[in-house]
Short mmCIF file of C-alpha atoms in Angstrom, two decimals:
data_model
loop_
_atom_site.label_atom_id
_atom_site.label_comp_id
_atom_site.label_asym_id
_atom_site.label_seq_id
_atom_site.Cartn_x
_atom_site.Cartn_y
_atom_site.Cartn_z
CA MET A 1 -40.22 -7.16 22.98
CA GLY A 2 -39.56 -3.58 24.08
CA LEU A 3 -36.99 -4.78 26.60
CA LEU A 4 -35.31 -6.89 23.92
CA LYS A 5 -35.10 -3.91 21.55
CA ARG A 6 -33.67 -1.72 24.30
CA SER A 7 -31.11 -4.42 25.18
CA ILE A 8 -30.03 -4.74 21.56
CA GLY A 9 -29.78 -0.97 21.30
CA ILE A 10 -27.66 -0.76 24.45
CA LEU A 11 -25.38 -3.54 23.17
CA LEU A 12 -24.98 -1.72 19.86
CA LEU A 13 -24.06 1.49 21.65
CA ILE A 14 -21.53 -0.36 23.80
CA CYS A 15 -19.97 -1.92 20.71
CA LEU A 16 -19.78 1.41 18.94
CA HIS A 17 -18.25 3.09 21.98
CA TRP A 18 -15.87 0.40 23.19
CA GLY A 19 -15.04 -1.17 19.84
CA CYS A 20 -16.34 -4.74 19.95
CA SER A 21 -14.67 -6.97 17.36
CA TYR A 22 -17.52 -6.90 14.88
CA LEU A 23 -17.47 -5.69 11.31
CA ARG A 24 -20.57 -5.71 9.17
CA LEU A 25 -21.78 -3.16 6.63
CA GLN A 26 -25.42 -2.81 5.66
CA GLN A 27 -24.52 -2.25 2.03
CA VAL A 28 -21.53 -2.77 -0.22
CA PRO A 29 -19.37 0.36 -0.68
CA ALA A 30 -20.46 2.04 -3.91
CA PRO A 31 -17.63 2.43 -6.44
CA ALA A 32 -16.23 5.94 -6.85
CA GLY A 33 -13.83 7.32 -9.41
CA GLY A 34 -11.16 8.12 -6.86
CA ASP A 35 -11.26 4.80 -5.00
CA TRP A 36 -7.98 3.34 -3.73
CA ARG A 37 -9.02 -0.29 -3.37
CA MET A 38 -5.55 -1.84 -3.14
CA TYR A 39 -1.97 -0.84 -2.40
CA GLY A 40 -0.50 1.55 -4.96
CA GLY A 41 -3.91 2.55 -6.30
CA GLY A 42 -4.01 -0.17 -8.98
CA ILE A 43 -2.22 -3.16 -10.43
CA GLY A 44 0.76 -1.06 -11.57
CA ARG A 45 1.37 0.22 -8.00
CA THR A 46 2.18 3.71 -9.28
CA ASN A 47 1.13 5.51 -6.06
CA VAL A 48 -0.56 8.25 -8.06
CA SER A 49 -4.01 9.33 -6.90
CA HIS A 50 -6.86 9.89 -9.34
CA SER A 51 -7.96 12.71 -7.04
CA SER A 52 -6.33 16.11 -6.76
CA VAL A 53 -5.87 17.10 -3.13
CA GLU A 54 -3.75 20.24 -3.17
CA PRO A 55 -2.03 21.90 -0.19
CA PRO A 56 -2.43 23.72 2.10
CA LEU A 57 -4.48 21.22 4.07
CA ALA A 58 -6.48 21.37 7.27
CA MET A 59 -7.16 18.40 9.53
CA LEU A 60 -10.79 17.31 9.71
CA TRP A 61 -10.59 14.44 12.18
CA GLU A 62 -8.28 12.01 13.94
CA TYR A 63 -9.01 8.34 14.64
CA ASP A 64 -7.27 5.98 17.09
CA ALA A 65 -6.61 2.68 15.29
CA SER A 66 -5.42 1.03 18.55
CA ALA A 67 -2.08 -0.17 17.08
CA GLY A 68 0.63 0.92 14.66
CA PHE A 69 0.92 0.40 10.92
CA SER A 70 3.33 -1.06 8.40
CA PRO A 71 4.67 1.00 5.45
CA PHE A 72 1.55 -0.12 3.53
CA SER A 73 -1.44 2.13 4.10
CA GLY A 74 -5.21 1.86 3.97
CA ALA A 75 -7.70 1.16 1.20
CA ILE A 76 -10.57 3.42 0.16
CA ALA A 77 -13.92 2.25 -1.21
CA GLY A 78 -16.78 4.71 -1.53
CA ASN A 79 -17.15 6.59 1.76
CA TYR A 80 -15.14 4.07 3.76
CA LEU A 81 -11.48 3.90 4.72
CA PHE A 82 -10.20 0.38 5.50
CA VAL A 83 -7.19 0.25 7.82
CA GLY A 84 -5.24 -2.82 8.94
CA ASN A 85 -2.87 -2.64 11.91
CA LEU A 86 0.01 -4.67 13.33
CA SER A 87 -2.23 -6.12 16.04
CA GLY A 88 -4.32 -7.88 13.42
CA GLU A 89 -7.34 -5.59 13.39
CA VAL A 90 -9.14 -4.13 10.41
CA HIS A 91 -10.98 -0.88 11.14
CA VAL A 92 -13.57 0.64 8.82
CA ILE A 93 -13.90 4.41 9.16
CA ASP A 94 -16.65 6.60 7.75
CA ILE A 95 -14.72 9.17 5.73
CA PRO A 96 -16.99 12.24 6.06
CA THR A 97 -17.30 11.93 9.86
CA GLY A 98 -14.23 9.99 11.02
CA LYS A 99 -16.42 7.61 13.02
CA GLY A 100 -15.56 3.94 13.31
CA MET A 101 -18.08 1.68 11.57
CA GLY A 102 -16.67 -1.46 13.15
CA LYS A 103 -13.54 -3.55 13.44
CA TYR A 104 -12.52 -7.19 13.34
CA ASP A 105 -9.54 -8.87 14.99
CA PHE A 106 -8.00 -11.48 12.70
CA GLY A 107 -5.45 -12.55 15.29
CA ALA A 108 -2.22 -11.90 13.35
CA ALA A 109 -0.37 -8.82 12.13
CA ILE A 110 -1.70 -7.22 8.97
CA VAL A 111 1.30 -5.82 7.14
CA GLY A 112 -0.14 -5.36 3.66
CA THR A 113 -2.91 -3.05 2.51
CA PRO A 114 -6.40 -4.62 2.49
CA VAL A 115 -7.94 -5.19 -0.95
CA VAL A 116 -11.61 -4.20 -1.21
CA ASP A 117 -13.78 -5.66 -3.97
CA ARG A 118 -17.55 -5.22 -3.65
CA ASP A 119 -18.64 -7.26 -0.61
CA LEU A 120 -15.24 -8.83 0.08
CA VAL A 121 -12.08 -7.65 1.80
CA TYR A 122 -8.93 -9.65 1.07
CA LEU A 123 -6.22 -9.75 3.72
CA ALA A 124 -2.69 -11.14 3.97
CA LEU A 125 -1.53 -12.01 7.48
CA SER A 126 1.91 -12.40 9.03
CA ARG A 127 3.06 -15.04 11.50
CA THR A 128 0.09 -17.33 11.06
CA GLU A 129 -0.61 -20.52 9.13
CA GLU A 130 -3.80 -19.36 7.43
CA SER A 131 -2.29 -16.25 5.91
CA LEU A 132 -4.59 -15.25 3.04
CA LEU A 133 -8.33 -14.83 3.50
CA ALA A 134 -11.50 -13.24 2.21
CA TYR A 135 -13.90 -11.55 4.64
CA ASN A 136 -17.49 -10.81 3.65
CA LEU A 137 -18.56 -7.33 4.76
CA VAL A 138 -22.27 -8.11 4.42
CA THR A 139 -22.45 -11.47 6.19
CA ALA A 140 -19.60 -10.69 8.63
CA LYS A 141 -18.04 -14.08 7.91
CA ILE A 142 -14.72 -15.33 6.59
CA GLU A 143 -15.52 -16.74 3.14
CA TRP A 144 -12.30 -18.70 2.77
CA HIS A 145 -8.71 -18.87 3.94
CA ALA A 146 -5.55 -20.36 2.47
CA LYS A 147 -2.38 -21.66 4.11
CA LEU A 148 0.41 -19.89 2.25
CA GLY A 149 3.06 -19.19 4.91
CA ASP A 150 4.02 -15.81 6.34
CA ILE A 151 3.07 -12.83 4.17
CA GLU A 152 4.38 -9.32 4.77
CA THR A 153 3.30 -7.81 1.46
CA SER A 154 0.13 -6.46 -0.14
CA PRO A 155 -2.06 -8.69 -2.34
CA LEU A 156 -2.84 -7.69 -5.90
CA LEU A 157 -6.31 -8.24 -7.37
CA MET A 158 -6.59 -8.58 -11.13
CA ARG A 159 -9.31 -10.15 -13.31
CA GLY A 160 -10.75 -12.26 -10.52
CA ARG A 161 -7.40 -13.52 -9.28
CA LEU A 162 -5.29 -12.64 -6.26
CA TYR A 163 -1.50 -12.50 -6.51
CA VAL A 164 0.61 -12.41 -3.37
CA THR A 165 4.26 -12.98 -2.42
CA SER A 166 5.34 -14.83 0.71
CA LEU A 167 8.39 -14.59 2.94
CA GLU A 168 9.40 -18.12 2.00
CA GLY A 169 10.08 -17.06 -1.59
CA SER A 170 6.93 -17.77 -3.55
CA LEU A 171 4.43 -15.94 -5.73
CA ILE A 172 0.95 -17.42 -5.46
CA CYS A 173 -2.04 -16.93 -7.74
CA ALA A 174 -5.43 -17.78 -6.18
CA ASP A 175 -9.04 -17.60 -7.30
CA ALA A 176 -10.44 -14.51 -5.58
CA ARG A 177 -13.91 -15.98 -4.99
CA THR A 178 -12.92 -19.42 -3.71
CA GLY A 179 -9.32 -19.14 -2.51
CA GLU A 180 -8.33 -22.10 -4.68
CA ILE A 181 -4.64 -22.01 -5.63
CA ILE A 182 -4.32 -21.69 -9.41
CA TRP A 183 -0.54 -21.76 -9.55
CA ARG A 184 2.50 -21.20 -7.37
CA PHE A 185 5.91 -19.93 -8.52
CA MET A 186 8.80 -20.84 -6.21
CA LEU A 187 12.22 -19.21 -6.24
CA PRO A 188 15.12 -21.67 -6.66
CA ALA A 189 16.24 -23.43 -3.48
CA ASN A 190 19.92 -22.70 -4.15
CA LEU A 191 19.61 -18.92 -3.73
CA ARG A 192 21.54 -17.33 -0.86
CA THR A 193 18.19 -16.03 0.36
CA ARG A 194 14.64 -16.42 -0.94
CA THR A 195 12.98 -13.94 1.40
CA VAL A 196 10.45 -11.73 -0.40
CA ARG A 197 9.22 -8.51 1.19
CA SER A 198 8.35 -6.82 -2.10
CA SER A 199 4.69 -6.67 -3.13
CA PRO A 200 3.78 -7.80 -6.64
CA ALA A 201 2.91 -5.31 -9.38
CA SER A 202 1.63 -5.95 -12.89
CA ASP A 203 0.98 -4.54 -16.34
CA GLY A 204 -1.61 -7.22 -17.08
CA ALA A 205 0.88 -9.54 -18.80
CA VAL A 206 3.47 -10.24 -16.11
CA VAL A 207 3.59 -10.02 -12.33
CA VAL A 208 6.82 -8.46 -11.04
CA PHE A 209 8.42 -8.51 -7.58
CA GLY A 210 11.81 -8.08 -5.94
CA CYS A 211 13.75 -10.35 -3.58
CA ASP A 212 16.22 -9.90 -0.74
CA ASN A 213 18.83 -11.56 -2.99
CA GLY A 214 18.83 -8.44 -5.18
CA ASP A 215 16.97 -9.89 -8.16
CA VAL A 216 13.74 -8.73 -9.79
CA TYR A 217 11.46 -11.43 -11.22
CA ALA A 218 8.71 -11.29 -13.84
CA VAL A 219 6.21 -14.15 -14.01
CA GLY A 220 3.40 -14.72 -16.51
CA VAL A 221 0.01 -13.82 -15.05
CA ASP A 222 -1.80 -16.80 -16.58
CA ASP A 223 0.64 -19.71 -16.31
CA GLY A 224 3.01 -18.73 -13.47
CA LYS A 225 6.07 -19.30 -15.66
CA LEU A 226 9.22 -17.20 -15.24
CA ARG A 227 9.55 -14.63 -18.03
CA TRP A 228 12.74 -12.89 -16.97
CA THR A 229 15.10 -12.12 -14.09
CA SER A 230 17.09 -8.90 -13.69
CA LYS A 231 19.77 -8.13 -11.15
CA THR A 232 20.44 -5.18 -8.88
CA GLY A 233 23.37 -4.70 -6.53
CA GLY A 234 21.49 -5.01 -3.25
CA SER A 235 18.37 -6.37 -1.60
CA VAL A 236 15.10 -5.22 -3.15
CA LEU A 237 12.68 -4.54 -0.31
CA ALA A 238 10.61 -2.00 -2.23
CA SER A 239 7.64 -2.94 -4.36
CA PRO A 240 8.02 -2.25 -8.09
CA SER A 241 5.86 0.06 -10.16
CA VAL A 242 4.94 -1.19 -13.64
CA THR A 243 3.92 1.54 -16.07
CA LEU A 244 5.07 3.24 -19.27
CA GLY A 245 6.35 -0.14 -20.48
CA LYS A 246 8.89 -0.26 -17.67
CA VAL A 247 9.46 -1.73 -14.23
CA PHE A 248 10.67 0.89 -11.74
CA VAL A 249 12.24 -0.14 -8.43
CA GLY A 250 14.92 0.91 -5.95
CA SER A 251 17.52 -1.24 -4.20
CA LEU A 252 19.64 -1.17 -1.06
CA ASP A 253 22.68 -0.58 -3.29
CA ASN A 254 21.72 3.14 -3.38
CA THR A 255 20.58 2.75 -6.99
CA PHE A 256 17.25 3.19 -8.71
CA TYR A 257 16.50 0.99 -11.74
CA ALA A 258 14.20 0.98 -14.75
CA PHE A 259 13.84 -2.32 -16.63
CA ASP A 260 11.92 -3.07 -19.80
CA ALA A 261 8.68 -4.74 -18.71
CA GLY A 262 8.66 -7.14 -21.65
CA SER A 263 12.28 -8.31 -21.67
CA GLY A 264 13.78 -7.31 -18.32
CA ASN A 265 16.60 -5.48 -20.08
CA LEU A 266 18.04 -2.51 -18.19
CA VAL A 267 16.70 0.76 -19.62
CA TRP A 268 18.52 3.04 -17.17
CA LYS A 269 19.79 3.25 -13.63
CA GLN A 270 20.58 6.21 -11.40
CA THR A 271 22.80 6.22 -8.32
CA LEU A 272 21.24 8.16 -5.45
CA ASP A 273 22.62 9.33 -2.10
CA ALA A 274 21.60 6.42 0.15
CA ARG A 275 19.70 3.16 0.45
CA ILE A 276 16.18 2.90 -0.94
CA TYR A 277 13.82 1.05 1.37
CA ALA A 278 10.49 2.41 0.18
CA SER A 279 8.62 2.19 -3.09
CA GLN A 280 8.27 5.04 -5.52
CA ALA A 281 5.52 7.07 -7.18
CA VAL A 282 5.45 7.27 -10.98
CA ASN A 283 3.36 9.57 -13.16
CA ASP A 284 3.57 10.10 -16.92
CA HIS A 285 6.75 12.13 -16.69
CA ALA A 286 8.72 11.42 -13.54
CA VAL A 287 9.62 8.96 -10.80
CA TYR A 288 9.56 10.22 -7.20
CA VAL A 289 11.60 8.31 -4.65
CA GLY A 290 12.78 8.91 -1.08
CA THR A 291 15.96 7.56 0.47
CA SER A 292 17.40 6.78 3.88
CA GLY A 293 19.62 9.81 3.29
CA ARG A 294 16.59 12.08 3.92
CA THR A 295 16.39 13.05 0.25
CA VAL A 296 13.48 13.13 -2.19
CA PHE A 297 14.45 12.74 -5.84
CA SER A 298 12.50 13.38 -9.02
CA LEU A 299 13.89 11.36 -11.93
CA ASP A 300 12.97 11.58 -15.60
CA ALA A 301 10.91 8.44 -16.25
CA GLN A 302 12.43 7.90 -19.70
CA THR A 303 16.11 8.59 -18.99
CA GLY A 304 16.65 8.52 -15.22
CA ARG A 305 18.09 12.04 -15.26
CA VAL A 306 17.70 13.87 -11.94
CA LEU A 307 15.07 16.57 -12.44
CA TRP A 308 15.24 17.89 -8.89
CA ARG A 309 16.15 16.87 -5.37
CA THR A 310 15.20 18.20 -1.97
CA THR A 311 15.73 17.14 1.63
CA THR A 312 13.66 16.36 4.69
CA ASN A 313 14.88 16.22 8.28
CA SER A 314 15.04 12.44 8.67
CA VAL A 315 14.99 9.04 6.99
CA ILE A 316 12.23 8.31 4.47
CA ASN A 317 10.81 4.82 4.96
CA ALA A 318 7.43 5.33 3.31
CA PRO A 319 6.53 5.64 -0.37
CA PRO A 320 5.54 9.08 -1.67
CA LEU A 321 2.10 9.89 -3.03
CA VAL A 322 1.36 12.07 -6.05
CA SER A 323 -1.97 13.91 -5.87
CA GLY A 324 -2.63 16.69 -8.33
CA SER A 325 0.47 18.87 -8.63
CA ALA A 326 1.83 17.84 -5.23
CA VAL A 327 4.12 15.06 -4.03
CA TYR A 328 3.46 14.07 -0.41
CA VAL A 329 6.29 12.42 1.53
CA GLY A 330 6.32 11.26 5.14
CA SER A 331 9.51 11.15 7.20
CA LEU A 332 10.72 9.70 10.49
CA ASP A 333 10.91 13.28 11.81
CA LYS A 334 7.11 12.99 12.28
CA THR A 335 6.47 15.36 9.38
CA LEU A 336 4.40 15.06 6.23
CA TYR A 337 5.90 17.23 3.48
CA ALA A 338 4.31 18.47 0.27
CA PHE A 339 6.50 19.47 -2.68
CA ASP A 340 5.61 20.74 -6.13
CA SER A 341 5.90 17.72 -8.44
CA ALA A 342 7.36 19.75 -11.32
CA SER A 343 9.91 21.89 -9.48
CA GLY A 344 10.47 20.34 -6.05
CA GLU A 345 9.47 23.61 -4.40
CA PHE A 346 8.35 23.22 -0.78
CA LEU A 347 4.61 23.79 -0.48
CA TRP A 348 3.39 22.72 2.96
CA GLN A 349 4.08 20.49 5.95
CA TYR A 350 2.29 18.96 8.92
CA LYS A 351 3.94 17.83 12.16
CA SER A 352 2.30 14.75 13.69
CA GLU A 353 2.68 13.18 17.13
CA GLY A 354 4.25 9.99 15.78
CA ARG A 355 6.85 9.08 13.18
CA ILE A 356 5.51 8.58 9.68
CA LYS A 357 6.47 5.15 8.34
CA THR A 358 3.36 4.65 6.20
CA MET A 359 2.49 6.28 2.89
CA PRO A 360 -0.47 8.67 2.76
CA VAL A 361 -3.41 8.00 0.45
CA ALA A 362 -5.91 10.33 -1.18
CA ALA A 363 -9.39 9.97 -2.63
CA GLY A 364 -12.08 12.48 -3.46
CA GLN A 365 -11.43 15.63 -1.45
CA TYR A 366 -9.49 13.87 1.30
CA LEU A 367 -5.91 12.94 2.12
CA PHE A 368 -5.24 10.39 4.87
CA LEU A 369 -2.14 10.22 7.03
CA PHE A 370 -1.06 7.30 9.22
CA ALA A 371 1.33 7.94 12.13
CA GLU A 372 3.31 5.59 14.35
CA ASP A 373 1.32 6.68 17.41
CA ARG A 374 -1.57 4.67 15.82
CA SER A 375 -3.40 7.76 14.60
CA VAL A 376 -5.26 8.04 11.32
CA MET A 377 -5.82 11.64 10.24
CA ALA A 378 -8.00 13.07 7.48
CA PHE A 379 -7.13 16.33 5.74
CA LYS A 380 -8.84 18.54 3.21
CA HIS A 381 -7.76 21.52 1.13
CA SER A 382 -8.05 24.66 3.24
CA GLY A 383 -7.98 27.33 0.55
CA PRO A 384 -5.21 29.61 -0.74
CA PRO A 385 -2.04 29.80 1.43
#
């Protein structure tokens, strides 16, 4: 028996050191007020943190996630950070220490942010037949999987249902506990393109997403029926934000749009300096959006008027994050910038080893940065500048 215990202990140490593909938690992550359990921080995808992590920041730890990331970042539940990478692995990191708690290789690229709900993690996979699944963190087993086609977006969890868009041009609603398809909305076959790379967002009444054909669609959450369609002048790759009674989204036509969430009518639009690939952050007063022209804009949420603008040193491909009074923006110049959300004043920056193509996230006292060199970094406020 002693030899068996020692053997098990040695195997456990090897797995912890070398990263065996095994992911099991002894207890379900306890809910916390600042949790970030899905992309965008909630169903509206506003990219505004409930926590206030103010610059200047100091790095606490760095973790090697073994592969790069998509523009969608990690999820936070309790003391755990859940990170999916483009090699198909999900890593769980202990936030206070930066130590890996385990990982699991799902065999296909994970583009979207994991969704964490009690004992389950929901994942959307790219380039595989079984592209939506639920993994049980306690039993270390896949509870169910569904064949939905390629998915390169982040699932949305709302009232026991999962909503996800697929590359083939569909919005699917599935039962979160069983994986059973409740309804499926398909874009018309006669469109010039039906490719969807925009994650769904919701206000609880409709689910909204954009399409490469330049249209924005709103579908009823319960019945999957089309409520409205609104047009932009270019492909909509960004994920919308739904808040303040509006749908906010940018397009490749260099224009940012606000539509009425109930009717789809245009409320305002603002022409910016370049294409908009990434999603936006929206608080009660302003919309923050980065462009391929290296510029960060703050727009009045009610009128679209430019409140301020500032520049970085390269293209912005990742959504900004609002935490406290700061707006954090990553750029392809390998730099994370922090600007004052009210004035646009430069506050702080950090130069990483890899380009930043993924939005940061914040919870509790921590801000997390994801770099192209496959690094995950944790930061904490370091006191007055």
